Amino acid sequence: MPERRTVALVTLGCARNEVDSEELAGRLEADGWQLVEDAEDADVAVVNTCGFVEAAKKDSVDALLEANDLKGHGKTQAVVAVGCMAERYGKELAEALPEADGVLGFDDYSDISSRLQTILSGGSVEAHTPRDRRKLLPISPAERQGAGAGIALPGHAPVEAPEPPKDLPEGVAPASGPRAPLRRRLGSNPVASVKLASGCDRRCSFCAIPSFRGSFISRRPSDVLGETRWLAEQGVKEVMLVSENNTSYGKDLGDIRLLETLLPELAAVDGIERVRVSYLQPAEMRPGLIDVLTSTEKVAPYFDLSFQHSAPGVLRAMRRFGDTDRFLELLETIRSKAPQAGVRSNFIVGFPGETEGDVAELERFLTGARLDAIGVFGYSDEEGTEAATYDGKLPQDVVDERLAHIARLAEDLTSQRAEERLGETVEVLVESLDEDEGPLGRAAHQAPETDGQIRLTGATGGDGLLVGRMVVAKVVGTEGVDLVAECLEEAGR
């Protein structure tokens, strides 16, 4: 019997990429490939790249080069780029990075196995040719559902999907229904992301994502529910709903309030302990959505709000809406309903035309907002965006200075916010058992990887805490944005 081909998936970027990697893993394993964790143990290393900002693109190139260095020193014979950077640049990336044996776009995902086999056999696969994916679906959201035949939408069930293969390997399934994309979990973390939608209809002047992720299109509620049930069967305790803009969910299905009805159904899935929603647009927040997020059992009162700035002039130049006072009013509304609600956001400083007064206005907002987690980025031109054509570009040293200043402020403010949580009682999902630090997990106000964690103390009884358990704990200390909490009891649901 011939030895099975081996493949390793190296994932960079956001949670949406993680979902895409698990879809690729499901397709490959169903077609006979053996998945291995380390690139050095694989015949083919597939790098799922990020194409969002310069730092992320550099990380993607570094990962490709690192995987390429394994060739000739171990088992690795080929390195292939997929993901957003490969989709966005295609042939340009292939020419600039000849070390990659293949550059595949989203259109190649459905046939990923044969593409990799061709490359592994010494053949060549034509590098992906980029195109503006916003033009692939109808302009009207109401006309998009059912119009995607022949259009690759990672994470979505194809319009004309074939029956799934027979006798799928254990752990591989059409996660959201009989004709849905295959998915195979990579790892055993009790947290998993579920794609709620893909693409974006907003036209923020600094962002290129819609051009390579396409127009906004929702997944059907039955698909989201089906995938959540499957993940619960795999041992997942927390699901995080991801897309480029979750507040738009349902608009192409004829119901902009669809998320408000879907969340309680997801929370009721047997085995799921927490549902978290990410990527919310402040300008699209509805009273009904705030009510559901702050009052539904097992739905985390968590608000990942994309503010980006708070000075009106900068926001208008970004083609966004709002200002400091409106944003603070939104936060006040949220906390009046759920005082312990978690809020995080990202901000861009040094945008073209930004004045010192604009920076002071941003400082005013940050100081009053009491955010749990803050990401700060210095502006840089993104190819193909409107902002790249703007006058009023700031010198790089000014951008760097403002970035450093706001980043220091953000660090101080998030540490202060953590200290405000001293004495709070929180429900913590145990995610790992560190040999030195003991049990580590997250409370409802902390999303995976971005918002800090909680170190648990005082676990008693039996063999102590297990990964995947939900425990009640009291916050007794802080370590920057991280918290220390004393276990009180296991959450009784």
CSV table of C-alpha atoms in Angstrom, one decimal:
chain,number,residue,atom,x,y,z
A,1,MET,CA,0.0,0.0,0.0
A,2,PRO,CA,1.6,3.3,-1.0
A,3,GLU,CA,2.5,5.8,1.7
A,4,ARG,CA,0.0,8.5,2.2
A,5,ARG,CA,0.9,12.0,1.0
A,6,THR,CA,1.4,14.4,3.9
A,7,VAL,CA,0.5,18.1,4.2
A,8,ALA,CA,0.9,20.7,6.9
A,9,LEU,CA,-1.3,23.9,7.1
A,10,VAL,CA,0.4,27.0,8.4
A,11,THR,CA,-2.2,29.6,9.2
A,12,LEU,CA,-1.6,33.3,9.6
A,13,GLY,CA,-3.9,36.3,10.1
A,14,CYS,CA,-7.4,36.3,11.5
A,15,ALA,CA,-10.0,33.8,12.7
A,16,ARG,CA,-11.6,33.8,9.2
A,17,ASN,CA,-8.3,32.3,7.9
A,18,GLU,CA,-8.4,29.6,10.6
A,19,VAL,CA,-11.9,28.5,9.4
A,20,ASP,CA,-10.6,28.4,5.8
A,21,SER,CA,-7.6,26.3,6.8
A,22,GLU,CA,-10.0,23.8,8.5
A,23,GLU,CA,-12.0,23.7,5.3
A,24,LEU,CA,-8.9,22.9,3.3
A,25,ALA,CA,-7.9,20.3,5.9
A,26,GLY,CA,-11.2,18.6,5.5
A,27,ARG,CA,-11.0,18.5,1.7
A,28,LEU,CA,-7.4,17.2,1.7
A,29,GLU,CA,-8.0,14.5,4.3
A,30,ALA,CA,-11.1,13.3,2.6
A,31,ASP,CA,-9.0,12.9,-0.6
A,32,GLY,CA,-6.4,10.7,1.1
A,33,TRP,CA,-3.9,13.2,2.4
A,34,GLN,CA,-2.4,12.8,5.9
A,35,LEU,CA,-2.4,16.0,7.9
A,36,VAL,CA,0.7,16.6,10.0
A,37,GLU,CA,1.3,19.5,12.5
A,38,ASP,CA,4.8,20.5,11.5
A,39,ALA,CA,5.8,21.7,8.1
A,40,GLU,CA,9.1,19.8,8.4
A,41,ASP,CA,7.2,16.5,8.6
A,42,ALA,CA,5.1,17.2,5.5
A,43,ASP,CA,5.6,16.6,1.8
A,44,VAL,CA,3.8,19.9,1.1
A,45,ALA,CA,3.6,22.9,3.4
A,46,VAL,CA,0.5,25.0,2.6
A,47,VAL,CA,0.8,28.6,4.0
A,48,ASN,CA,-2.5,30.3,4.5
A,49,THR,CA,-1.4,33.9,4.2
A,50,CYS,CA,-2.7,37.3,5.4
A,51,GLY,CA,-2.9,40.2,3.0
A,52,PHE,CA,-4.3,42.9,5.3
A,53,VAL,CA,-1.5,45.3,6.4
A,54,GLU,CA,2.2,45.5,5.7
A,55,ALA,CA,3.3,43.8,8.9
A,56,ALA,CA,0.9,40.8,8.2
A,57,LYS,CA,2.1,40.5,4.7
A,58,LYS,CA,5.7,40.5,5.9
A,59,ASP,CA,4.8,37.7,8.3
A,60,SER,CA,3.3,35.7,5.5
A,61,VAL,CA,6.4,36.1,3.3
A,62,ASP,CA,8.6,35.1,6.3
A,63,ALA,CA,6.5,32.0,6.8
A,64,LEU,CA,6.8,31.0,3.2
A,65,LEU,CA,10.6,31.5,3.2
A,66,GLU,CA,10.9,29.6,6.5
A,67,ALA,CA,9.0,26.7,5.0
A,68,ASN,CA,11.1,26.9,1.8
A,69,ASP,CA,14.2,26.5,4.0
A,70,LEU,CA,13.0,23.0,4.9
A,71,LYS,CA,13.3,21.8,1.4
A,72,GLY,CA,16.3,19.6,1.0
A,73,HIS,CA,16.8,19.3,4.7
A,74,GLY,CA,13.9,17.1,5.6
A,75,LYS,CA,10.7,15.6,4.1
A,76,THR,CA,9.3,18.9,2.7
A,77,GLN,CA,9.3,18.9,-1.1
A,78,ALA,CA,7.0,21.8,-1.9
A,79,VAL,CA,5.7,25.1,-0.4
A,80,VAL,CA,2.4,26.5,-1.6
A,81,ALA,CA,0.8,29.9,-0.8
A,82,VAL,CA,-3.0,30.2,-0.4
A,83,GLY,CA,-5.1,32.8,1.5
A,84,CYS,CA,-5.7,36.5,1.3
A,85,MET,CA,-2.2,37.5,0.2
A,86,ALA,CA,-2.1,34.9,-2.6
A,87,GLU,CA,-5.7,35.9,-3.7
A,88,ARG,CA,-4.8,39.6,-3.7
A,89,TYR,CA,-1.5,39.5,-5.5
A,90,GLY,CA,-1.4,36.1,-7.3
A,91,LYS,CA,1.1,36.1,-10.2
A,92,GLU,CA,2.8,39.2,-8.8
A,93,LEU,CA,3.5,37.3,-5.6
A,94,ALA,CA,4.7,34.3,-7.6
A,95,GLU,CA,7.2,36.4,-9.5
A,96,ALA,CA,8.4,38.2,-6.4
A,97,LEU,CA,8.7,35.0,-4.4
A,98,PRO,CA,10.0,32.2,-6.7
A,99,GLU,CA,10.6,30.1,-3.6
A,100,ALA,CA,6.9,29.3,-3.5
A,101,ASP,CA,6.1,26.3,-5.7
A,102,GLY,CA,2.5,27.4,-6.1
A,103,VAL,CA,0.3,30.5,-5.5
A,104,LEU,CA,-3.3,29.5,-5.4
A,105,GLY,CA,-6.4,31.7,-5.0
A,106,PHE,CA,-9.9,31.0,-3.6
A,107,ASP,CA,-11.0,29.5,-6.9
A,108,ASP,CA,-8.5,26.7,-6.4
A,109,TYR,CA,-9.8,25.6,-3.0
A,110,SER,CA,-12.4,23.2,-4.4
A,111,ASP,CA,-9.7,21.3,-6.3
A,112,ILE,CA,-6.9,21.8,-3.8
A,113,SER,CA,-6.0,18.1,-3.7
A,114,SER,CA,-5.2,17.8,-7.4
A,115,ARG,CA,-3.4,21.2,-7.4
A,116,LEU,CA,-1.0,20.0,-4.6
A,117,GLN,CA,-0.6,16.6,-6.3
A,118,THR,CA,0.4,18.2,-9.6
A,119,ILE,CA,3.0,20.4,-7.8
A,120,LEU,CA,4.3,17.4,-5.7
A,121,SER,CA,4.7,15.4,-8.9
A,122,GLY,CA,6.9,18.1,-10.5
A,123,GLY,CA,4.3,19.8,-12.6
A,124,SER,CA,3.3,23.4,-12.5
A,125,VAL,CA,0.1,25.1,-11.7
A,126,GLU,CA,-0.6,28.5,-13.1
A,127,ALA,CA,-0.4,31.2,-10.5
A,128,HIS,CA,-3.7,32.8,-9.5
A,129,THR,CA,-4.8,35.8,-11.6
A,130,PRO,CA,-6.2,38.4,-9.2
A,131,ARG,CA,-9.6,40.0,-10.0
A,132,ASP,CA,-11.9,42.4,-8.1
A,133,ARG,CA,-14.2,40.0,-6.3
A,134,ARG,CA,-16.7,42.8,-5.6
A,135,LYS,CA,-17.8,42.4,-9.2
A,136,LEU,CA,-18.6,38.7,-9.0
A,137,LEU,CA,-22.0,39.1,-7.2
A,138,PRO,CA,-24.9,41.4,-8.0
A,139,ILE,CA,-24.8,44.9,-6.6
A,140,SER,CA,-28.1,44.4,-4.8
A,141,PRO,CA,-27.7,42.3,-1.7
A,142,ALA,CA,-31.2,40.9,-2.2
A,143,GLU,CA,-30.1,39.3,-5.5
A,144,ARG,CA,-26.9,37.6,-4.2
A,145,GLN,CA,-28.3,34.5,-2.5
A,146,GLY,CA,-28.4,31.8,-5.2
A,147,ALA,CA,-26.4,33.9,-7.6
A,148,GLY,CA,-23.0,32.4,-6.6
A,149,ALA,CA,-22.9,29.4,-9.0
A,150,GLY,CA,-19.2,28.9,-10.0
A,151,ILE,CA,-18.0,31.5,-7.6
A,152,ALA,CA,-15.7,30.4,-4.8
A,153,LEU,CA,-16.9,31.5,-1.4
A,154,PRO,CA,-14.7,29.8,1.3
A,155,GLY,CA,-16.8,28.6,4.1
A,156,HIS,CA,-20.1,28.7,2.2
A,157,ALA,CA,-22.0,25.8,0.7
A,158,PRO,CA,-21.7,25.9,-3.1
A,159,VAL,CA,-24.9,26.8,-4.9
A,160,GLU,CA,-24.6,23.5,-6.9
A,161,ALA,CA,-22.8,21.3,-4.4
A,162,PRO,CA,-22.1,17.6,-5.1
A,163,GLU,CA,-22.9,14.9,-2.6
A,164,PRO,CA,-20.0,14.5,-0.1
A,165,PRO,CA,-17.6,11.6,-0.5
A,166,LYS,CA,-18.6,8.3,1.1
A,167,ASP,CA,-16.8,6.9,4.1
A,168,LEU,CA,-15.2,10.2,5.3
A,169,PRO,CA,-12.3,9.9,7.7
A,170,GLU,CA,-13.1,10.3,11.4
A,171,GLY,CA,-13.3,14.0,12.3
A,172,VAL,CA,-14.1,15.1,8.8
A,173,ALA,CA,-17.6,16.2,8.0
A,174,PRO,CA,-19.8,18.5,5.9
A,175,ALA,CA,-20.0,20.5,9.1
A,176,SER,CA,-23.2,22.5,8.3
A,177,GLY,CA,-25.2,20.1,6.2
A,178,PRO,CA,-25.1,17.3,3.7
A,179,ARG,CA,-23.8,19.5,0.9
A,180,ALA,CA,-21.7,22.0,2.9
A,181,PRO,CA,-17.9,22.4,2.6
A,182,LEU,CA,-16.0,19.7,4.5
A,183,ARG,CA,-14.3,20.8,7.7
A,184,ARG,CA,-11.7,19.1,9.9
A,185,ARG,CA,-10.6,20.6,13.2
A,186,LEU,CA,-6.9,21.5,13.5
A,187,GLY,CA,-6.1,21.1,17.2
A,188,SER,CA,-8.3,20.4,20.2
A,189,ASN,CA,-8.9,23.9,21.6
A,190,PRO,CA,-12.4,24.1,23.2
A,191,VAL,CA,-12.9,27.3,21.1
A,192,ALA,CA,-13.7,27.4,17.4
A,193,SER,CA,-14.7,30.1,14.9
A,194,VAL,CA,-17.8,29.8,12.7
A,195,LYS,CA,-18.1,31.9,9.6
A,196,LEU,CA,-21.3,34.0,9.7
A,197,ALA,CA,-20.7,35.7,6.4
A,198,SER,CA,-18.0,36.7,4.0
A,199,GLY,CA,-17.0,39.9,2.2
A,200,CYS,CA,-17.9,43.5,2.9
A,201,ASP,CA,-20.0,46.2,1.3
A,202,ARG,CA,-18.4,49.1,3.2
A,203,ARG,CA,-16.0,51.2,1.3
A,204,CYS,CA,-13.6,52.5,4.0
A,205,SER,CA,-11.0,54.5,2.2
A,206,PHE,CA,-8.0,52.7,3.9
A,207,CYS,CA,-9.2,49.1,3.4
A,208,ALA,CA,-8.5,46.8,0.5
A,209,ILE,CA,-10.3,43.7,1.9
A,210,PRO,CA,-13.5,44.0,-0.1
A,211,SER,CA,-11.5,43.8,-3.4
A,212,PHE,CA,-10.1,40.4,-2.6
A,213,ARG,CA,-12.8,39.0,-0.2
A,214,GLY,CA,-15.7,40.3,-2.3
A,215,SER,CA,-19.1,41.7,-1.6
A,216,PHE,CA,-21.0,40.8,1.6
A,217,ILE,CA,-22.9,37.5,1.6
A,218,SER,CA,-24.5,35.8,4.6
A,219,ARG,CA,-24.5,32.1,5.3
A,220,ARG,CA,-28.0,30.7,5.9
A,221,PRO,CA,-28.9,30.3,9.6
A,222,SER,CA,-29.4,26.6,9.2
A,223,ASP,CA,-25.8,26.3,8.0
A,224,VAL,CA,-24.5,28.3,10.9
A,225,LEU,CA,-26.6,26.2,13.3
A,226,GLY,CA,-25.5,22.9,11.7
A,227,GLU,CA,-21.9,23.8,11.9
A,228,THR,CA,-22.2,24.8,15.5
A,229,ARG,CA,-23.9,21.5,16.4
A,230,TRP,CA,-21.1,19.6,14.7
A,231,LEU,CA,-18.4,21.6,16.5
A,232,ALA,CA,-20.2,20.9,19.8
A,233,GLU,CA,-20.0,17.2,19.0
A,234,GLN,CA,-16.2,17.6,18.5
A,235,GLY,CA,-15.9,19.0,22.0
A,236,VAL,CA,-16.1,22.7,21.3
A,237,LYS,CA,-17.5,24.8,24.2
A,238,GLU,CA,-17.2,28.3,22.8
A,239,VAL,CA,-18.0,29.4,19.2
A,240,MET,CA,-16.9,32.8,17.9
A,241,LEU,CA,-18.9,34.2,15.0
A,242,VAL,CA,-16.7,35.8,12.4
A,243,SER,CA,-17.0,37.8,9.2
A,244,GLU,CA,-15.8,41.1,7.9
A,245,ASN,CA,-19.0,42.7,9.3
A,246,ASN,CA,-21.3,40.8,11.5
A,247,THR,CA,-23.7,43.7,12.0
A,248,SER,CA,-24.8,43.3,8.3
A,249,TYR,CA,-25.7,39.7,8.8
A,250,GLY,CA,-29.0,38.9,7.1
A,251,LYS,CA,-29.4,42.0,4.9
A,252,ASP,CA,-29.1,39.8,1.8
A,253,LEU,CA,-31.5,37.3,3.3
A,254,GLY,CA,-34.2,39.9,3.7
A,255,ASP,CA,-33.9,40.4,7.5
A,256,ILE,CA,-31.3,42.7,8.9
A,257,ARG,CA,-32.3,41.6,12.4
A,258,LEU,CA,-31.5,37.9,11.7
A,259,LEU,CA,-28.6,37.9,14.1
A,260,GLU,CA,-30.9,38.8,17.0
A,261,THR,CA,-33.0,35.6,16.4
A,262,LEU,CA,-30.0,33.4,15.5
A,263,LEU,CA,-28.0,34.0,18.7
A,264,PRO,CA,-30.5,32.5,21.2
A,265,GLU,CA,-30.7,29.4,18.9
A,266,LEU,CA,-26.9,29.0,18.9
A,267,ALA,CA,-26.8,29.5,22.6
A,268,ALA,CA,-29.3,26.6,23.0
A,269,VAL,CA,-27.1,24.1,21.2
A,270,ASP,CA,-26.3,21.2,23.5
A,271,GLY,CA,-22.7,21.3,24.7
A,272,ILE,CA,-22.1,25.0,23.8
A,273,GLU,CA,-21.3,27.1,26.9
A,274,ARG,CA,-20.6,30.5,25.2
A,275,VAL,CA,-21.3,32.2,22.0
A,276,ARG,CA,-19.2,35.3,21.1
A,277,VAL,CA,-19.8,37.8,18.2
A,278,SER,CA,-16.8,39.6,16.7
A,279,TYR,CA,-16.4,42.4,14.1
A,280,LEU,CA,-19.2,44.8,14.8
A,281,GLN,CA,-19.6,48.2,13.1
A,282,PRO,CA,-20.6,51.0,15.5
A,283,ALA,CA,-22.7,52.8,12.9
A,284,GLU,CA,-24.8,49.7,12.4
A,285,MET,CA,-25.4,48.8,16.1
A,286,ARG,CA,-29.1,48.4,16.7
A,287,PRO,CA,-31.0,48.6,20.1
A,288,GLY,CA,-32.3,45.1,19.5
A,289,LEU,CA,-28.9,43.6,18.9
A,290,ILE,CA,-27.5,45.3,22.0
A,291,ASP,CA,-30.4,43.8,24.0
A,292,VAL,CA,-29.7,40.3,22.8
A,293,LEU,CA,-25.9,40.6,23.3
A,294,THR,CA,-26.4,41.8,26.9
A,295,SER,CA,-29.3,39.7,28.1
A,296,THR,CA,-29.1,36.2,26.4
A,297,GLU,CA,-27.8,33.4,28.6
A,298,LYS,CA,-24.6,31.9,27.2
A,299,VAL,CA,-24.1,34.8,24.7
A,300,ALA,CA,-21.1,36.8,25.8
A,301,PRO,CA,-21.8,40.5,26.5
A,302,TYR,CA,-18.8,41.3,24.3
A,303,PHE,CA,-18.5,44.1,21.8
A,304,ASP,CA,-15.7,44.1,19.2
A,305,LEU,CA,-16.5,47.5,17.8
A,306,SER,CA,-14.5,48.8,14.9
A,307,PHE,CA,-14.1,52.5,15.9
A,308,GLN,CA,-10.8,53.2,14.0
A,309,HIS,CA,-10.7,56.8,15.2
A,310,SER,CA,-13.0,59.3,16.9
A,311,ALA,CA,-12.2,62.7,15.4
A,312,PRO,CA,-15.0,63.5,12.9
A,313,GLY,CA,-12.8,64.9,10.2
A,314,VAL,CA,-10.6,61.8,10.2
A,315,LEU,CA,-13.6,59.5,10.2
A,316,ARG,CA,-15.2,61.2,7.3
A,317,ALA,CA,-11.9,61.0,5.3
A,318,MET,CA,-12.0,57.3,6.2
A,319,ARG,CA,-15.6,57.2,4.8
A,320,ARG,CA,-16.8,56.2,8.2
A,321,PHE,CA,-19.4,57.7,10.7
A,322,GLY,CA,-19.6,58.9,14.2
A,323,ASP,CA,-17.5,61.0,16.7
A,324,THR,CA,-16.3,60.9,20.2
A,325,ASP,CA,-19.5,61.8,21.9
A,326,ARG,CA,-21.7,59.4,19.9
A,327,PHE,CA,-19.3,56.5,20.5
A,328,LEU,CA,-19.2,57.2,24.3
A,329,GLU,CA,-23.0,57.3,24.3
A,330,LEU,CA,-23.0,53.9,22.6
A,331,LEU,CA,-20.7,52.5,25.3
A,332,GLU,CA,-22.9,54.0,28.0
A,333,THR,CA,-25.9,52.3,26.5
A,334,ILE,CA,-24.1,49.0,26.5
A,335,ARG,CA,-22.9,49.3,30.0
A,336,SER,CA,-26.2,50.4,31.4
A,337,LYS,CA,-27.5,47.0,30.3
A,338,ALA,CA,-24.4,44.9,31.2
A,339,PRO,CA,-21.9,46.7,33.5
A,340,GLN,CA,-19.3,43.9,33.1
A,341,ALA,CA,-19.5,43.9,29.2
A,342,GLY,CA,-16.2,43.6,27.4
A,343,VAL,CA,-15.3,46.1,24.7
A,344,ARG,CA,-12.3,46.1,22.4
A,345,SER,CA,-11.4,48.1,19.3
A,346,ASN,CA,-8.7,49.0,16.8
A,347,PHE,CA,-7.5,52.4,15.8
A,348,ILE,CA,-5.4,53.9,13.0
A,349,VAL,CA,-3.2,56.9,13.8
A,350,GLY,CA,-1.3,59.1,11.3
A,351,PHE,CA,-4.1,59.0,8.7
A,352,PRO,CA,-3.6,61.6,5.8
A,353,GLY,CA,-4.6,65.0,7.1
A,354,GLU,CA,-4.8,64.0,10.7
A,355,THR,CA,-3.9,67.0,13.0
A,356,GLU,CA,-2.7,67.2,16.5
A,357,GLY,CA,-6.2,68.3,17.4
A,358,ASP,CA,-7.5,65.0,15.9
A,359,VAL,CA,-5.0,63.0,18.0
A,360,ALA,CA,-6.2,64.9,21.1
A,361,GLU,CA,-9.8,64.1,20.3
A,362,LEU,CA,-8.8,60.4,20.0
A,363,GLU,CA,-7.1,60.6,23.4
A,364,ARG,CA,-10.3,62.1,24.8
A,365,PHE,CA,-12.3,59.2,23.5
A,366,LEU,CA,-9.8,56.5,24.7
A,367,THR,CA,-9.6,58.0,28.2
A,368,GLY,CA,-13.4,58.0,28.6
A,369,ALA,CA,-14.1,54.7,26.8
A,370,ARG,CA,-12.7,52.2,29.4
A,371,LEU,CA,-11.9,49.7,26.7
A,372,ASP,CA,-10.7,46.2,27.7
A,373,ALA,CA,-8.4,45.8,24.7
A,374,ILE,CA,-7.0,48.2,22.2
A,375,GLY,CA,-5.1,47.6,19.0
A,376,VAL,CA,-3.3,50.6,17.5
A,377,PHE,CA,-1.8,50.8,13.9
A,378,GLY,CA,0.2,53.4,12.1
A,379,TYR,CA,-1.3,54.4,8.8
A,380,SER,CA,0.4,53.1,5.7
A,381,ASP,CA,-0.8,53.2,2.1
A,382,GLU,CA,-2.6,50.1,0.9
A,383,GLU,CA,-2.5,49.5,-2.8
A,384,GLY,CA,-5.8,50.0,-4.6
A,385,THR,CA,-7.4,52.0,-1.8
A,386,GLU,CA,-8.8,55.5,-2.0
A,387,ALA,CA,-6.7,56.8,0.9
A,388,ALA,CA,-3.5,55.9,-1.0
A,389,THR,CA,-4.4,58.7,-3.4
A,390,TYR,CA,-5.0,61.3,-0.7
A,391,ASP,CA,-2.9,64.4,-0.3
A,392,GLY,CA,-1.8,65.4,3.2
A,393,LYS,CA,0.3,62.3,3.9
A,394,LEU,CA,2.2,62.7,7.2
A,395,PRO,CA,6.0,62.1,7.4
A,396,GLN,CA,6.8,58.6,8.6
A,397,ASP,CA,8.5,59.9,11.7
A,398,VAL,CA,5.3,61.8,12.7
A,399,VAL,CA,3.2,58.6,12.2
A,400,ASP,CA,5.7,56.6,14.2
A,401,GLU,CA,5.7,59.2,17.0
A,402,ARG,CA,1.9,59.3,17.2
A,403,LEU,CA,1.7,55.5,17.1
A,404,ALA,CA,4.1,55.1,20.0
A,405,HIS,CA,2.3,57.8,22.0
A,406,ILE,CA,-1.2,56.3,21.5
A,407,ALA,CA,0.1,52.8,22.1
A,408,ARG,CA,1.6,53.8,25.4
A,409,LEU,CA,-1.7,55.4,26.4
A,410,ALA,CA,-3.6,52.3,25.3
A,411,GLU,CA,-1.4,50.1,27.4
A,412,ASP,CA,-1.9,52.3,30.5
A,413,LEU,CA,-5.7,52.5,30.0
A,414,THR,CA,-6.3,48.8,29.4
A,415,SER,CA,-4.2,48.0,32.6
A,416,GLN,CA,-6.4,50.5,34.5
A,417,ARG,CA,-9.5,48.8,33.0
A,418,ALA,CA,-8.2,45.4,34.2
A,419,GLU,CA,-7.8,46.8,37.7
A,420,GLU,CA,-11.4,48.0,37.7
A,421,ARG,CA,-12.4,44.3,37.4
A,422,LEU,CA,-10.8,43.4,40.8
A,423,GLY,CA,-13.5,41.7,42.9
A,424,GLU,CA,-15.7,40.8,39.9
A,425,THR,CA,-17.1,37.3,39.7
A,426,VAL,CA,-16.5,35.9,36.2
A,427,GLU,CA,-17.1,32.6,34.4
A,428,VAL,CA,-13.8,31.3,32.9
A,429,LEU,CA,-13.5,28.8,30.2
A,430,VAL,CA,-10.3,26.7,30.9
A,431,GLU,CA,-8.3,26.5,27.7
A,432,SER,CA,-4.9,25.2,28.8
A,433,LEU,CA,-3.0,23.7,31.7
A,434,ASP,CA,0.4,25.4,31.8
A,435,GLU,CA,3.1,23.5,33.7
A,436,ASP,CA,4.4,26.7,35.3
A,437,GLU,CA,1.3,29.0,35.5
A,438,GLY,CA,-1.4,26.4,36.1
A,439,PRO,CA,-4.9,26.6,34.5
A,440,LEU,CA,-5.3,29.4,32.0
A,441,GLY,CA,-8.6,30.6,30.4
A,442,ARG,CA,-10.8,33.5,29.4
A,443,ALA,CA,-13.8,35.2,30.7
A,444,ALA,CA,-16.7,36.6,28.7
A,445,HIS,CA,-15.0,39.9,28.1
A,446,GLN,CA,-11.9,38.3,26.5
A,447,ALA,CA,-11.7,37.0,23.0
A,448,PRO,CA,-9.1,34.4,22.0
A,449,GLU,CA,-5.6,35.6,21.4
A,450,THR,CA,-6.4,39.4,21.4
A,451,ASP,CA,-7.8,40.4,24.7
A,452,GLY,CA,-5.6,38.8,27.4
A,453,GLN,CA,-6.3,35.8,29.6
A,454,ILE,CA,-7.0,34.7,33.2
A,455,ARG,CA,-4.7,32.7,35.4
A,456,LEU,CA,-6.7,30.6,37.8
A,457,THR,CA,-5.7,29.8,41.3
A,458,GLY,CA,-7.2,27.8,44.1
A,459,ALA,CA,-8.4,24.8,42.1
A,460,THR,CA,-9.3,22.0,44.4
A,461,GLY,CA,-10.8,18.5,44.2
A,462,GLY,CA,-10.1,15.4,42.1
A,463,ASP,CA,-7.4,16.0,39.5
A,464,GLY,CA,-8.2,19.7,39.4
A,465,LEU,CA,-9.5,21.6,36.4
A,466,LEU,CA,-9.8,20.2,32.9
A,467,VAL,CA,-9.5,21.9,29.6
A,468,GLY,CA,-13.0,22.8,28.4
A,469,ARG,CA,-14.5,23.3,31.8
A,470,MET,CA,-16.3,26.5,32.7
A,471,VAL,CA,-15.6,27.7,36.3
A,472,VAL,CA,-16.8,30.5,38.4
A,473,ALA,CA,-14.0,32.6,39.8
A,474,LYS,CA,-13.3,35.9,41.6
A,475,VAL,CA,-10.8,38.3,40.1
A,476,VAL,CA,-8.1,38.9,42.7
A,477,GLY,CA,-5.1,40.3,40.8
A,478,THR,CA,-4.0,41.8,37.5
A,479,GLU,CA,-0.9,41.4,35.3
A,480,GLY,CA,-1.3,44.2,32.7
A,481,VAL,CA,-4.4,43.2,30.8
A,482,ASP,CA,-4.3,39.7,32.1
A,483,LEU,CA,-6.2,38.8,35.3
A,484,VAL,CA,-5.6,36.4,38.2
A,485,ALA,CA,-8.8,34.8,39.6
A,486,GLU,CA,-9.5,32.4,42.4
A,487,CYS,CA,-11.7,29.5,41.6
A,488,LEU,CA,-15.0,29.4,43.5
A,489,GLU,CA,-16.9,26.6,41.8
A,490,GLU,CA,-17.6,24.9,38.5
A,491,ALA,CA,-20.3,26.7,36.6
A,492,GLY,CA,-23.4,24.7,37.1
A,493,ARG,CA,-25.4,24.5,33.8
